[in-house]
Short mmCIF file of C-alpha atoms in Angstrom, two decimals:
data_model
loop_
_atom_site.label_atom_id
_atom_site.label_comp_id
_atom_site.label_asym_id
_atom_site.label_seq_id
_atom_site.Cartn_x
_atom_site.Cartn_y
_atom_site.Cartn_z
CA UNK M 1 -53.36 -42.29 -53.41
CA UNK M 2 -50.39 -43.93 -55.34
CA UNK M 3 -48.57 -47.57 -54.01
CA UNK M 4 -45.45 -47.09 -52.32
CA UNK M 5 -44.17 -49.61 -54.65
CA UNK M 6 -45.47 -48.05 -58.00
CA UNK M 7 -41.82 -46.62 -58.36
CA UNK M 8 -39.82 -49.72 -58.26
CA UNK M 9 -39.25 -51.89 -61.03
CA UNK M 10 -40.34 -55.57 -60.78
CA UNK M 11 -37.06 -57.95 -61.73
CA UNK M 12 -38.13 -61.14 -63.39
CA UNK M 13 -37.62 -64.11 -61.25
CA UNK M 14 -33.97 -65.36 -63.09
CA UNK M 15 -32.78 -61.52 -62.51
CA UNK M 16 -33.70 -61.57 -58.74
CA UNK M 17 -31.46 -64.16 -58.10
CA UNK M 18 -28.97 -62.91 -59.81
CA UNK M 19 -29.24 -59.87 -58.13
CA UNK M 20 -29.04 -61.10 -54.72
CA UNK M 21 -26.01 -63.43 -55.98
CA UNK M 22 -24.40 -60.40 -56.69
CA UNK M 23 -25.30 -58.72 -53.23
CA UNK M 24 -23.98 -61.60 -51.29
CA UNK M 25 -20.58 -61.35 -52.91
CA UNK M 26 -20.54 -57.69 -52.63
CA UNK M 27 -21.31 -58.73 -48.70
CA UNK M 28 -18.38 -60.92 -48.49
CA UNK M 29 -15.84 -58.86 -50.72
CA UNK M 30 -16.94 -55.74 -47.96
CA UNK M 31 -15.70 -58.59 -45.03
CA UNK M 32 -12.73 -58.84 -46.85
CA UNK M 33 -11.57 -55.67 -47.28
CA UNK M 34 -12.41 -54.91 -43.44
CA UNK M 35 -10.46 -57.87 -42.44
CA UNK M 36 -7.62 -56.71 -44.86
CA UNK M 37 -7.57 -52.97 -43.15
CA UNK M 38 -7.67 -54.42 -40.12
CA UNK M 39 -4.13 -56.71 -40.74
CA UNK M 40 -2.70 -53.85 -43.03
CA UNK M 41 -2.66 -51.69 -39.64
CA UNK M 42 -1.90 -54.42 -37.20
CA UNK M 43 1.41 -54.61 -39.56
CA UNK M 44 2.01 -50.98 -39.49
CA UNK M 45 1.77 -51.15 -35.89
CA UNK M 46 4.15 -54.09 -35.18
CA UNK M 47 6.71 -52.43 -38.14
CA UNK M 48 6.81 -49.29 -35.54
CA UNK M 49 7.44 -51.28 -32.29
CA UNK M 50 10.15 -53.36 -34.71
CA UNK M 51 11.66 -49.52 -35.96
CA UNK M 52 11.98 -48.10 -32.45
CA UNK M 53 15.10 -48.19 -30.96
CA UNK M 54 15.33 -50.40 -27.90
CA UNK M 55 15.56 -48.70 -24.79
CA UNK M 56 18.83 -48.98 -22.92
CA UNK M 57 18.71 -51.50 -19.88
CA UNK M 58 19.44 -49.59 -16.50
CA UNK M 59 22.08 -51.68 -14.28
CA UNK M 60 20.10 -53.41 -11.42
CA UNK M 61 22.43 -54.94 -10.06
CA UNK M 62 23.68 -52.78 -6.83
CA UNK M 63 26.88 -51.00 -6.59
CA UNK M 64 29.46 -53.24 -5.73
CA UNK M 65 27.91 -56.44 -5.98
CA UNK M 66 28.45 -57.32 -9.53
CA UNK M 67 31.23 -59.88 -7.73
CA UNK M 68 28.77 -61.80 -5.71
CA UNK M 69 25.98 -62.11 -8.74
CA UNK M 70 28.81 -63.43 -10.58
CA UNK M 71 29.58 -66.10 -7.93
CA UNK M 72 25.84 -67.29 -8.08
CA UNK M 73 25.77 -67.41 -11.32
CA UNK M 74 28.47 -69.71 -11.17
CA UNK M 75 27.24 -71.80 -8.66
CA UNK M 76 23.62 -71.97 -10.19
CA UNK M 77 25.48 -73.07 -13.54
CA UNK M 78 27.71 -75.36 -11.52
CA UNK M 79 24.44 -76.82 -10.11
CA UNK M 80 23.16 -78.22 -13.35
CA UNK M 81 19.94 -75.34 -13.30
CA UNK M 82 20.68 -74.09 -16.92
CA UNK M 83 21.26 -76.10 -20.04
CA UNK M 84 23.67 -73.50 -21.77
CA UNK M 85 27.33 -72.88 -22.13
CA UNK M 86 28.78 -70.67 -18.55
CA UNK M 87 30.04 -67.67 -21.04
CA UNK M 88 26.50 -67.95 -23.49
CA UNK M 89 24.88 -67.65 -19.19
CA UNK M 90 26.93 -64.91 -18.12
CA UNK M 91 26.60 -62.77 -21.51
CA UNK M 92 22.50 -63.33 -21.53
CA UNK M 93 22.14 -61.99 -17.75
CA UNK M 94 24.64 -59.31 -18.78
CA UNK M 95 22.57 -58.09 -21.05
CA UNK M 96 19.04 -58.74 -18.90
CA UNK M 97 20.63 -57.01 -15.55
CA UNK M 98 22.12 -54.09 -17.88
CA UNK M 99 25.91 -55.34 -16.24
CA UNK M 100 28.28 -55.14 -18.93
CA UNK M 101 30.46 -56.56 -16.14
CA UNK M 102 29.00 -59.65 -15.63
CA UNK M 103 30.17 -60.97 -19.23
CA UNK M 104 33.48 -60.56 -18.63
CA UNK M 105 32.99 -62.83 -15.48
CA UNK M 106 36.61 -65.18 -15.37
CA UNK M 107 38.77 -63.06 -13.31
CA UNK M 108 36.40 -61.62 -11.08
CA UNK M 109 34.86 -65.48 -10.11
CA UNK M 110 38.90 -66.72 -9.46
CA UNK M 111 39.75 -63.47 -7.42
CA UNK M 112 36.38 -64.41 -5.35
CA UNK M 113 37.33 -68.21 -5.49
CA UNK M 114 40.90 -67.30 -4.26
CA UNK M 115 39.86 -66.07 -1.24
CA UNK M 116 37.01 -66.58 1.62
CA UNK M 117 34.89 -64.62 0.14
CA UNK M 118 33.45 -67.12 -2.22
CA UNK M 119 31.88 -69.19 1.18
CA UNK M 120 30.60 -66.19 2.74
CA UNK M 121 29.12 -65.09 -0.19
CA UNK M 122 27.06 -68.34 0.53
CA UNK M 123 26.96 -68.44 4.34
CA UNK M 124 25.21 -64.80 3.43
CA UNK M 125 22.16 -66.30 1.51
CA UNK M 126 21.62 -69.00 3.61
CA UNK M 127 21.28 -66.50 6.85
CA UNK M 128 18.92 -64.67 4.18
CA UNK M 129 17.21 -67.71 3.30
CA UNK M 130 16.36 -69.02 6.36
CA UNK M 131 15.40 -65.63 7.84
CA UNK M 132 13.02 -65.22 5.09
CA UNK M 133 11.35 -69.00 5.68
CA UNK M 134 10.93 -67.60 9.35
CA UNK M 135 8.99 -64.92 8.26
CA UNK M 136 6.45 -67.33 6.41
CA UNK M 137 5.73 -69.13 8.82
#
């Protein structure tokens, strides 16, 4: 009966190591190059999200109340609760609420200033307010 190891070649000593130098770097060039696959198609995938076109933003804001957003806007901005300019405000929740309307706020907030309708605006979300604390407690 023959040795299972009569077919494999013995390596002198300063060849072995060499050898399994060799191995160890083919080891970590392997890690590499899966590591390098792997951020090669994480880039592919953010370059498609980048590419597609953004999805229009549906108007939330109900019919016929684009008035009254704009008059808390105004008073949350009149409040001191955002650091930026009223028009840079009024543009960015434009463009978050899908309400092109909103950015073109000025006469809309002095037609509602002009009249009553700026107070009961108010008077409004304070009933809502304090109907909505009553159900809390």
């Amino acid at each position: 009966m023959q040795s299972a190891l009569a077919h494999i070649e013995s390596l002198a000593p300063k060849d072995a190591s060499f050898a399994r130098a060799l191995g160890g770097m083919s080891d970590l060039l392997a890690a590499v190059q899966e590591e390098y696959v792997g951020c090669a198609a994480e880039k592919e995938h953010y370059r498609q999200i980048a590419e597609t076109p953004a999805r229009e933003v549906m108007n939330v804001v109900a019919d016929g109340m684009q008035n009254e957003l704009i008059a808390v806007l105004n008073a949350i901005y009149a409040r001191g609760m955002v650091t930026c300019s009223k028009k840079e405000l009024m543009q960015r929740m434009a463009d978050a609420l899908g309400c092109p309307k909103i950015a073109d706020y000025s006469g809309q907030l002095h037609k509602i200033k002009n009249t009553q309708k700026y107070e009961e605006i108010f008077d409004d979300l304070r009933s809502v307010a304090i109907t909505e604390r009553d159900k809390n407690d």
